[in-house]
Amino acid sequence: MSAPIQEAFTMANVPEAPEDPLYRLMREYRQDTNEKKIDLGIGAYRDEHGKPWVLPVVKKAEALLQTPEFNHEYLPIRGLDSFLAAAQRLMLGNDSPAIHENRISSMQTVSGTGAVHLGATFISRFCRGTERPKALISDPTWPNHYQIFSQSEFDVQYYPYYSVETQKIDIKAMIRCLEEAPSKSLVVLQGCAHNPTGLDPSKEEWSQIADVMAEKGHLPFFDNAYQGFASGDLTQDSWACRYFIGRGFECCIAQSFAKNLGMYGERVGTFHYICSPSPDASHIADRISSQLAILQRAHISNPPAYGAHIASRVLNDPELFAQWQHELGIMSSRLTKVREEIRSKLEARETPGSWAFLSTQIGMFSYTGLSKDQIRLLKSKWHIYMTENGRISVAGLNPNNMEYFIDAVDDVVRACW
């Protein structure tokens, strides 16, 4: 009698996952045939004509790469050394003690998302000997923060950040939550141009946050996706990270060059683990680097080369670097002007509500305060696409669609007031 045939391996029981809300919004926008449709969902810079802007400095750097010696060989697991060293200096400053004391473990990553993921995976793995720390993220925050840390087996909890009533940061509630959180929690902080609110703590508030985190032994994990893009000033936009490191914190930093170099598809980023000052700090950093390399090897083997070569050129050439700073100013100032124009036009229409909060926000995004009903009406009636929390990508507005947008907002606010 023959042996029974075993049931074949199958994944037939895998349930269908829900579509990512932002990418669903992008798909709906693409499928909309209305000629007046406006995309305010995706976080990518657009110029005054609504077109992607390839920075002139990036074009120059690309041209300089086109030599007979240039090739597309693999990078080391760690990434491009000239780029990583320049990225450290950009974030921490040329005179950073952490750099000079060799207290930093850096790895080139697949943009900021890859940096956050690599950091989360590393911390999760090496906290297995004790109870894994809680991961605290802001309410609201970039949705992928929850995905990344929960899939890295963290218990993810939210700390208060934005007050709907005041349309400001609720610093008291945030501090209270950090005080009550379990000691040695991992706290995800956005260094500048908070996504989605566009609201950043003041220097005094950052000091309060640092005080309670030092008292509780929390680990700061900075997600810096907008350095220089937010204010136009690279140093100003890295202030929070430099402040925490100056106070001696052990610290993680995820750094992206997608927005500030306009190289979204090249996926250029870095992860830095900064050890706190100690006689053994450089040796600890070396051991951390060795473990990050093992994780990197398993995830991607080695990072993409082309974008890193471009970024390295811009960061290490004084003339190109100066041009980049100028172009950062062009982008950030345009976003500021768009915000002010939205505010002034809505106030001129006497659209119900207060719109002064727009002037307090910074960076790519603006938290409009519009309700879900108003957002749905904007999409169904006016073909304007934004995320369900009322966040808009300010760069999606320009002289060609501004009046249409103001008409639409005025209409839905009055309809749902």
Short mmCIF file of C-alpha atoms in Angstrom, two decimals:
data_model
loop_
_atom_site.label_atom_id
_atom_site.label_comp_id
_atom_site.label_asym_id
_atom_site.label_seq_id
_atom_site.Cartn_x
_atom_site.Cartn_y
_atom_site.Cartn_z
CA MET A 1 0.00 0.00 0.00
CA SER A 2 1.50 3.32 -1.04
CA ALA A 3 2.08 6.08 1.51
CA PRO A 4 -0.51 8.88 1.57
CA ILE A 5 0.38 11.95 -0.47
CA GLN A 6 1.19 14.88 1.78
CA GLU A 7 -0.75 18.08 1.26
CA ALA A 8 1.34 20.46 -0.86
CA PHE A 9 2.77 23.61 0.66
CA THR A 10 0.46 26.54 -0.05
CA MET A 11 -0.11 30.15 0.86
CA ALA A 12 -3.77 29.98 -0.06
CA ASN A 13 -4.79 31.16 3.41
CA VAL A 14 -2.90 34.46 3.23
CA PRO A 15 -5.43 37.29 3.74
CA GLU A 16 -5.42 40.35 1.52
CA ALA A 17 -3.78 43.34 3.21
CA PRO A 18 -5.38 46.77 3.05
CA GLU A 19 -3.89 49.13 0.48
CA ASP A 20 -1.58 51.78 1.89
CA PRO A 21 -3.78 54.90 2.31
CA LEU A 22 -1.30 57.31 0.71
CA TYR A 23 -0.64 55.09 -2.29
CA ARG A 24 -4.37 54.48 -2.66
CA LEU A 25 -4.83 58.26 -2.77
CA MET A 26 -2.14 58.51 -5.45
CA ARG A 27 -3.85 55.80 -7.50
CA GLU A 28 -7.23 57.55 -7.23
CA TYR A 29 -5.62 60.81 -8.35
CA ARG A 30 -4.03 59.17 -11.39
CA GLN A 31 -7.36 57.59 -12.36
CA ASP A 32 -9.25 60.88 -12.07
CA THR A 33 -9.76 62.36 -15.56
CA ASN A 34 -10.84 65.83 -14.41
CA GLU A 35 -8.48 68.42 -15.89
CA LYS A 36 -8.60 70.59 -12.76
CA LYS A 37 -7.60 67.85 -10.32
CA ILE A 38 -4.94 68.73 -7.74
CA ASP A 39 -2.57 66.34 -5.97
CA LEU A 40 -1.80 67.56 -2.44
CA GLY A 41 -1.03 64.13 -1.02
CA ILE A 42 2.45 63.10 -2.08
CA GLY A 43 5.39 64.77 -0.35
CA ALA A 44 7.50 65.80 -3.31
CA TYR A 45 8.56 69.31 -4.26
CA ARG A 46 6.96 70.90 -7.31
CA ASP A 47 7.93 74.22 -8.90
CA GLU A 48 5.64 77.13 -9.72
CA HIS A 49 4.50 75.31 -12.85
CA GLY A 50 3.58 72.17 -10.92
CA LYS A 51 6.54 70.24 -12.33
CA PRO A 52 9.25 68.21 -10.56
CA TRP A 53 12.38 70.33 -10.15
CA VAL A 54 15.71 68.68 -10.82
CA LEU A 55 18.06 70.92 -8.88
CA PRO A 56 20.64 72.59 -11.15
CA VAL A 57 23.34 71.62 -8.67
CA VAL A 58 22.36 67.97 -9.08
CA LYS A 59 22.63 68.31 -12.86
CA LYS A 60 26.11 69.79 -12.43
CA ALA A 61 27.19 66.98 -10.12
CA GLU A 62 25.86 64.38 -12.55
CA ALA A 63 27.81 65.97 -15.40
CA LEU A 64 31.02 65.87 -13.34
CA LEU A 65 30.55 62.15 -12.77
CA GLN A 66 30.57 61.39 -16.49
CA THR A 67 34.23 60.56 -16.88
CA PRO A 68 35.89 57.48 -18.42
CA GLU A 69 36.75 56.29 -14.91
CA PHE A 70 33.17 56.37 -13.59
CA ASN A 71 31.47 52.99 -13.29
CA HIS A 72 28.51 51.27 -11.67
CA GLU A 73 30.35 48.79 -9.49
CA TYR A 74 29.07 47.69 -6.08
CA LEU A 75 29.68 49.89 -3.09
CA PRO A 76 31.00 48.35 0.14
CA ILE A 77 28.35 47.10 2.58
CA ARG A 78 28.77 50.28 4.60
CA GLY A 79 28.30 52.52 1.57
CA LEU A 80 30.31 55.32 -0.04
CA ASP A 81 32.84 56.55 2.53
CA SER A 82 33.17 60.08 1.12
CA PHE A 83 29.40 60.49 1.26
CA LEU A 84 29.05 59.08 4.80
CA ALA A 85 31.77 61.34 6.20
CA ALA A 86 30.18 64.40 4.59
CA ALA A 87 26.72 63.36 5.84
CA GLN A 88 28.06 63.18 9.39
CA ARG A 89 29.53 66.67 9.12
CA LEU A 90 26.34 68.04 7.60
CA MET A 91 24.20 66.73 10.43
CA LEU A 92 26.52 67.24 13.40
CA GLY A 93 28.87 70.06 12.33
CA ASN A 94 32.52 70.05 11.36
CA ASP A 95 33.63 70.50 14.98
CA SER A 96 31.43 67.78 16.47
CA PRO A 97 33.21 65.94 19.32
CA ALA A 98 31.27 62.81 18.35
CA ILE A 99 33.01 62.82 14.96
CA HIS A 100 36.48 63.61 16.29
CA GLU A 101 36.17 60.98 19.04
CA ASN A 102 35.02 58.32 16.55
CA ARG A 103 31.80 57.72 18.46
CA ILE A 104 29.59 57.34 15.38
CA SER A 105 28.55 54.20 13.52
CA SER A 106 27.22 55.19 10.11
CA MET A 107 25.65 53.14 7.35
CA GLN A 108 24.37 54.29 3.96
CA THR A 109 20.71 53.30 3.60
CA VAL A 110 17.83 53.17 1.16
CA SER A 111 16.74 56.74 1.93
CA GLY A 112 15.21 57.76 5.26
CA THR A 113 12.81 54.83 5.36
CA GLY A 114 15.69 52.39 5.14
CA ALA A 115 17.54 54.31 7.84
CA VAL A 116 14.63 54.13 10.27
CA HIS A 117 14.15 50.44 9.48
CA LEU A 118 17.83 49.58 9.94
CA GLY A 119 17.92 51.42 13.27
CA ALA A 120 14.71 49.79 14.50
CA THR A 121 15.96 46.33 13.52
CA PHE A 122 19.31 46.87 15.23
CA ILE A 123 17.83 48.13 18.50
CA SER A 124 15.20 45.40 18.54
CA ARG A 125 17.80 42.67 18.07
CA PHE A 126 20.21 43.87 20.73
CA CYS A 127 17.61 44.53 23.38
CA ARG A 128 16.59 40.87 23.39
CA GLY A 129 18.63 40.13 26.51
CA THR A 130 16.36 42.40 28.53
CA GLU A 131 12.82 43.63 28.09
CA ARG A 132 12.52 45.38 24.73
CA PRO A 133 11.88 49.11 25.22
CA LYS A 134 8.62 50.76 24.29
CA ALA A 135 8.75 52.75 21.06
CA LEU A 136 7.01 56.09 21.43
CA ILE A 137 5.92 58.02 18.32
CA SER A 138 4.09 61.33 18.07
CA ASP A 139 0.35 61.68 17.61
CA PRO A 140 0.14 62.34 14.71
CA THR A 141 3.23 61.26 12.81
CA TRP A 142 4.39 59.84 9.48
CA PRO A 143 2.30 56.63 9.20
CA ASN A 144 5.30 54.48 8.32
CA HIS A 145 6.78 55.03 11.79
CA TYR A 146 4.15 52.74 13.25
CA GLN A 147 4.62 50.16 10.49
CA ILE A 148 8.38 50.02 10.86
CA PHE A 149 8.59 49.82 14.65
CA SER A 150 5.66 47.45 15.09
CA GLN A 151 7.08 45.09 12.45
CA SER A 152 10.40 45.27 14.33
CA GLU A 153 8.51 43.77 17.30
CA PHE A 154 8.26 46.93 19.40
CA ASP A 155 5.24 47.75 21.50
CA VAL A 156 4.45 51.07 19.81
CA GLN A 157 2.65 53.77 21.74
CA TYR A 158 1.80 57.39 20.92
CA TYR A 159 2.76 60.51 22.83
CA PRO A 160 0.61 63.67 22.50
CA TYR A 161 2.02 66.22 20.08
CA TYR A 162 -0.64 68.27 18.31
CA SER A 163 -3.58 70.02 19.98
CA VAL A 164 -6.65 70.27 17.74
CA GLU A 165 -8.06 73.01 19.96
CA THR A 166 -5.04 75.34 19.91
CA GLN A 167 -3.56 74.17 16.58
CA LYS A 168 -0.18 74.16 18.34
CA ILE A 169 2.17 71.62 19.90
CA ASP A 170 0.78 70.39 23.22
CA ILE A 171 4.16 70.48 24.93
CA LYS A 172 2.76 69.97 28.44
CA ALA A 173 0.94 66.79 27.46
CA MET A 174 4.00 65.56 25.57
CA ILE A 175 6.30 66.13 28.54
CA ARG A 176 3.82 64.46 30.91
CA CYS A 177 3.64 61.39 28.67
CA LEU A 178 7.44 61.11 28.45
CA GLU A 179 7.61 61.38 32.25
CA GLU A 180 5.07 58.59 32.68
CA ALA A 181 6.55 56.29 30.02
CA PRO A 182 8.65 53.32 31.15
CA SER A 183 12.28 54.27 31.71
CA LYS A 184 14.66 53.68 28.81
CA SER A 185 11.95 53.92 26.16
CA LEU A 186 12.85 54.64 22.54
CA VAL A 187 11.37 58.01 21.55
CA VAL A 188 11.03 58.88 17.86
CA LEU A 189 11.51 62.60 17.29
CA GLN A 190 11.41 64.58 14.06
CA GLY A 191 14.29 67.04 14.01
CA CYS A 192 12.59 69.64 11.83
CA ALA A 193 9.49 70.18 9.65
CA HIS A 194 7.35 67.69 11.54
CA ASN A 195 5.32 65.45 9.24
CA PRO A 196 2.33 65.92 9.09
CA THR A 197 1.79 69.02 11.26
CA GLY A 198 4.59 71.32 10.06
CA LEU A 199 5.05 72.37 13.70
CA ASP A 200 8.42 72.09 15.48
CA PRO A 201 9.30 72.60 19.14
CA SER A 202 11.08 75.84 20.03
CA LYS A 203 14.61 75.64 21.40
CA GLU A 204 13.19 76.10 24.91
CA GLU A 205 10.75 73.23 24.32
CA TRP A 206 13.52 71.02 22.94
CA SER A 207 15.39 71.70 26.17
CA GLN A 208 12.39 70.58 28.21
CA ILE A 209 12.10 67.41 26.10
CA ALA A 210 15.81 66.69 26.59
CA ASP A 211 15.53 67.23 30.36
CA VAL A 212 12.80 64.65 30.84
CA MET A 213 14.45 62.19 28.44
CA ALA A 214 17.72 62.45 30.35
CA GLU A 215 15.90 61.94 33.65
CA LYS A 216 14.10 58.84 32.34
CA GLY A 217 17.03 57.43 30.37
CA HIS A 218 15.09 57.45 27.09
CA LEU A 219 16.84 56.87 23.76
CA PRO A 220 16.26 59.64 21.18
CA PHE A 221 15.69 58.37 17.65
CA PHE A 222 15.70 61.37 15.30
CA ASP A 223 14.09 61.09 11.90
CA ASN A 224 15.55 63.94 9.84
CA ALA A 225 14.00 63.95 6.38
CA TYR A 226 14.09 67.69 5.70
CA GLN A 227 17.41 69.19 6.77
CA GLY A 228 17.90 72.49 4.93
CA PHE A 229 14.68 72.01 3.00
CA ALA A 230 12.57 73.19 5.94
CA SER A 231 14.05 76.61 6.69
CA GLY A 232 16.63 76.92 3.92
CA ASP A 233 19.35 76.77 6.60
CA LEU A 234 21.16 73.45 7.00
CA THR A 235 22.57 74.32 10.42
CA GLN A 236 19.29 75.60 11.82
CA ASP A 237 17.46 72.46 10.70
CA SER A 238 19.97 70.21 12.51
CA TRP A 239 19.88 72.18 15.77
CA ALA A 240 17.85 69.65 17.76
CA CYS A 241 20.14 66.74 16.91
CA ARG A 242 23.26 68.73 17.70
CA TYR A 243 21.74 69.90 20.98
CA PHE A 244 20.94 66.39 22.20
CA ILE A 245 24.34 65.05 21.20
CA GLY A 246 25.99 68.06 22.86
CA ARG A 247 24.26 67.04 26.07
CA GLY A 248 25.84 63.60 25.87
CA PHE A 249 22.87 61.52 24.77
CA GLU A 250 23.26 58.14 23.16
CA CYS A 251 21.32 58.82 19.97
CA CYS A 252 20.04 57.44 16.64
CA ILE A 253 19.65 59.60 13.54
CA ALA A 254 17.94 58.67 10.28
CA GLN A 255 18.97 61.10 7.55
CA SER A 256 17.39 61.46 4.11
CA PHE A 257 18.56 63.32 1.01
CA ALA A 258 15.36 62.77 -0.97
CA LYS A 259 13.77 66.16 -0.27
CA ASN A 260 16.77 68.45 0.14
CA LEU A 261 18.48 67.24 -3.05
CA GLY A 262 15.24 66.50 -4.89
CA MET A 263 16.46 62.95 -5.61
CA TYR A 264 13.38 61.07 -4.49
CA GLY A 265 13.86 58.00 -6.66
CA GLU A 266 17.59 57.60 -5.99
CA ARG A 267 16.87 56.67 -2.34
CA VAL A 268 19.90 58.26 -0.70
CA GLY A 269 20.04 58.14 3.08
CA THR A 270 22.13 57.33 6.13
CA PHE A 271 21.69 55.84 9.58
CA HIS A 272 23.93 57.08 12.38
CA TYR A 273 24.25 55.59 15.85
CA ILE A 274 26.04 58.03 18.14
CA CYS A 275 27.51 56.57 21.31
CA SER A 276 27.54 58.67 24.46
CA PRO A 277 30.96 59.95 25.59
CA SER A 278 33.09 57.37 27.39
CA PRO A 279 36.68 56.08 27.28
CA ASP A 280 35.45 53.01 25.39
CA ALA A 281 33.04 54.82 23.04
CA SER A 282 35.06 54.35 19.85
CA HIS A 283 35.35 50.60 20.46
CA ILE A 284 31.62 50.35 21.14
CA ALA A 285 30.98 52.22 17.90
CA ASP A 286 33.19 49.75 16.02
CA ARG A 287 31.24 46.81 17.43
CA ILE A 288 27.94 48.47 16.51
CA SER A 289 29.24 49.07 12.97
CA SER A 290 30.07 45.37 12.66
CA GLN A 291 26.53 44.38 13.63
CA LEU A 292 24.93 47.00 11.39
CA ALA A 293 26.97 45.57 8.51
CA ILE A 294 25.57 42.08 9.20
CA LEU A 295 22.00 43.45 9.12
CA GLN A 296 22.75 45.50 5.98
CA ARG A 297 24.19 42.45 4.24
CA ALA A 298 21.04 40.44 4.96
CA HIS A 299 18.66 43.23 3.92
CA ILE A 300 20.21 44.76 0.79
CA SER A 301 23.85 43.53 0.60
CA ASN A 302 25.01 47.05 -0.26
CA PRO A 303 23.30 50.37 -0.92
CA PRO A 304 22.58 52.09 -4.28
CA ALA A 305 25.64 53.86 -5.67
CA TYR A 306 24.56 56.47 -8.22
CA GLY A 307 22.66 58.84 -5.93
CA ALA A 308 25.36 58.56 -3.28
CA HIS A 309 28.02 59.64 -5.79
CA ILE A 310 25.91 62.68 -6.72
CA ALA A 311 25.32 63.60 -3.08
CA SER A 312 28.99 63.15 -2.27
CA ARG A 313 29.96 65.54 -5.06
CA VAL A 314 27.57 68.21 -3.81
CA LEU A 315 28.53 67.83 -0.15
CA ASN A 316 32.30 67.76 -0.70
CA ASP A 317 32.74 70.43 -3.40
CA PRO A 318 32.67 73.96 -1.85
CA GLU A 319 31.30 75.58 -5.01
CA LEU A 320 28.55 73.00 -5.46
CA PHE A 321 27.74 73.09 -1.75
CA ALA A 322 27.25 76.87 -1.87
CA GLN A 323 24.99 76.52 -4.90
CA TRP A 324 22.98 73.83 -3.09
CA GLN A 325 22.43 76.13 -0.12
CA HIS A 326 21.09 78.79 -2.49
CA GLU A 327 18.70 76.33 -4.12
CA LEU A 328 17.50 75.10 -0.74
CA GLY A 329 16.57 78.69 0.00
CA ILE A 330 14.56 78.89 -3.22
CA MET A 331 12.51 75.82 -2.31
CA SER A 332 11.90 76.68 1.34
CA SER A 333 10.99 80.30 0.60
CA ARG A 334 8.49 79.23 -2.05
CA LEU A 335 6.73 76.97 0.46
CA THR A 336 6.58 79.83 2.97
CA LYS A 337 5.07 82.14 0.34
CA VAL A 338 2.45 79.55 -0.60
CA ARG A 339 1.37 79.25 3.04
CA GLU A 340 1.09 82.99 3.41
CA GLU A 341 -0.90 83.20 0.17
CA ILE A 342 -3.37 80.54 1.35
CA ARG A 343 -3.85 82.38 4.61
CA SER A 344 -4.27 85.83 3.06
CA LYS A 345 -6.74 84.62 0.43
CA LEU A 346 -8.89 82.69 2.89
CA GLU A 347 -8.91 85.65 5.28
CA ALA A 348 -9.84 87.98 2.40
CA ARG A 349 -12.79 85.70 1.61
CA GLU A 350 -13.72 85.68 5.29
CA THR A 351 -13.77 81.92 5.13
CA PRO A 352 -15.08 80.69 8.52
CA GLY A 353 -12.44 79.82 11.08
CA SER A 354 -9.00 81.15 11.94
CA TRP A 355 -6.20 80.64 9.44
CA ALA A 356 -3.38 82.37 11.30
CA PHE A 357 -1.90 78.98 12.27
CA LEU A 358 -0.64 78.54 8.72
CA SER A 359 2.05 81.13 9.40
CA THR A 360 3.45 79.05 12.28
CA GLN A 361 4.09 75.94 10.18
CA ILE A 362 7.22 75.03 8.28
CA GLY A 363 8.43 72.62 5.62
CA MET A 364 6.72 70.45 3.03
CA PHE A 365 3.42 69.88 4.80
CA SER A 366 0.62 71.89 6.34
CA TYR A 367 -1.97 70.59 8.76
CA THR A 368 -5.10 72.36 7.55
CA GLY A 369 -7.51 71.43 10.32
CA LEU A 370 -10.13 70.43 7.74
CA SER A 371 -12.56 67.72 8.84
CA LYS A 372 -12.94 64.32 7.18
CA ASP A 373 -16.29 65.41 5.73
CA GLN A 374 -14.67 68.50 4.22
CA ILE A 375 -11.79 66.44 2.83
CA ARG A 376 -14.19 63.93 1.25
CA LEU A 377 -16.16 66.79 -0.33
CA LEU A 378 -12.95 68.32 -1.70
CA LYS A 379 -12.21 65.03 -3.44
CA SER A 380 -15.71 64.19 -4.71
CA LYS A 381 -16.77 67.67 -5.80
CA TRP A 382 -13.56 69.52 -6.50
CA HIS A 383 -11.14 66.68 -7.41
CA ILE A 384 -8.63 67.82 -4.81
CA TYR A 385 -6.70 64.99 -3.17
CA MET A 386 -5.21 65.17 0.34
CA THR A 387 -4.75 62.71 3.18
CA GLU A 388 -7.68 62.03 5.50
CA ASN A 389 -6.02 63.82 8.42
CA GLY A 390 -6.11 67.14 6.54
CA ARG A 391 -2.41 67.25 5.69
CA ILE A 392 -1.53 68.91 2.41
CA SER A 393 1.73 68.98 0.50
CA VAL A 394 2.14 72.74 0.11
CA ALA A 395 4.33 72.35 -2.96
CA GLY A 396 1.34 71.02 -4.89
CA LEU A 397 -0.10 74.54 -5.09
CA ASN A 398 1.04 77.11 -7.64
CA PRO A 399 -0.29 80.20 -9.48
CA ASN A 400 -2.22 77.99 -11.91
CA ASN A 401 -4.34 76.22 -9.30
CA MET A 402 -4.29 78.48 -6.24
CA GLU A 403 -7.59 80.30 -6.92
CA TYR A 404 -9.34 77.02 -7.68
CA PHE A 405 -8.04 75.59 -4.37
CA ILE A 406 -9.21 78.66 -2.42
CA ASP A 407 -12.65 78.44 -4.06
CA ALA A 408 -12.86 74.80 -3.08
CA VAL A 409 -11.77 75.25 0.55
CA ASP A 410 -14.09 78.20 1.03
CA ASP A 411 -16.96 76.17 -0.41
CA VAL A 412 -16.48 73.03 1.71
CA VAL A 413 -15.81 74.95 4.91
CA ARG A 414 -19.05 76.90 4.53
CA ALA A 415 -20.93 73.72 3.58
CA CYS A 416 -19.71 71.81 6.65
CA TRP A 417 -19.38 74.69 9.14
#
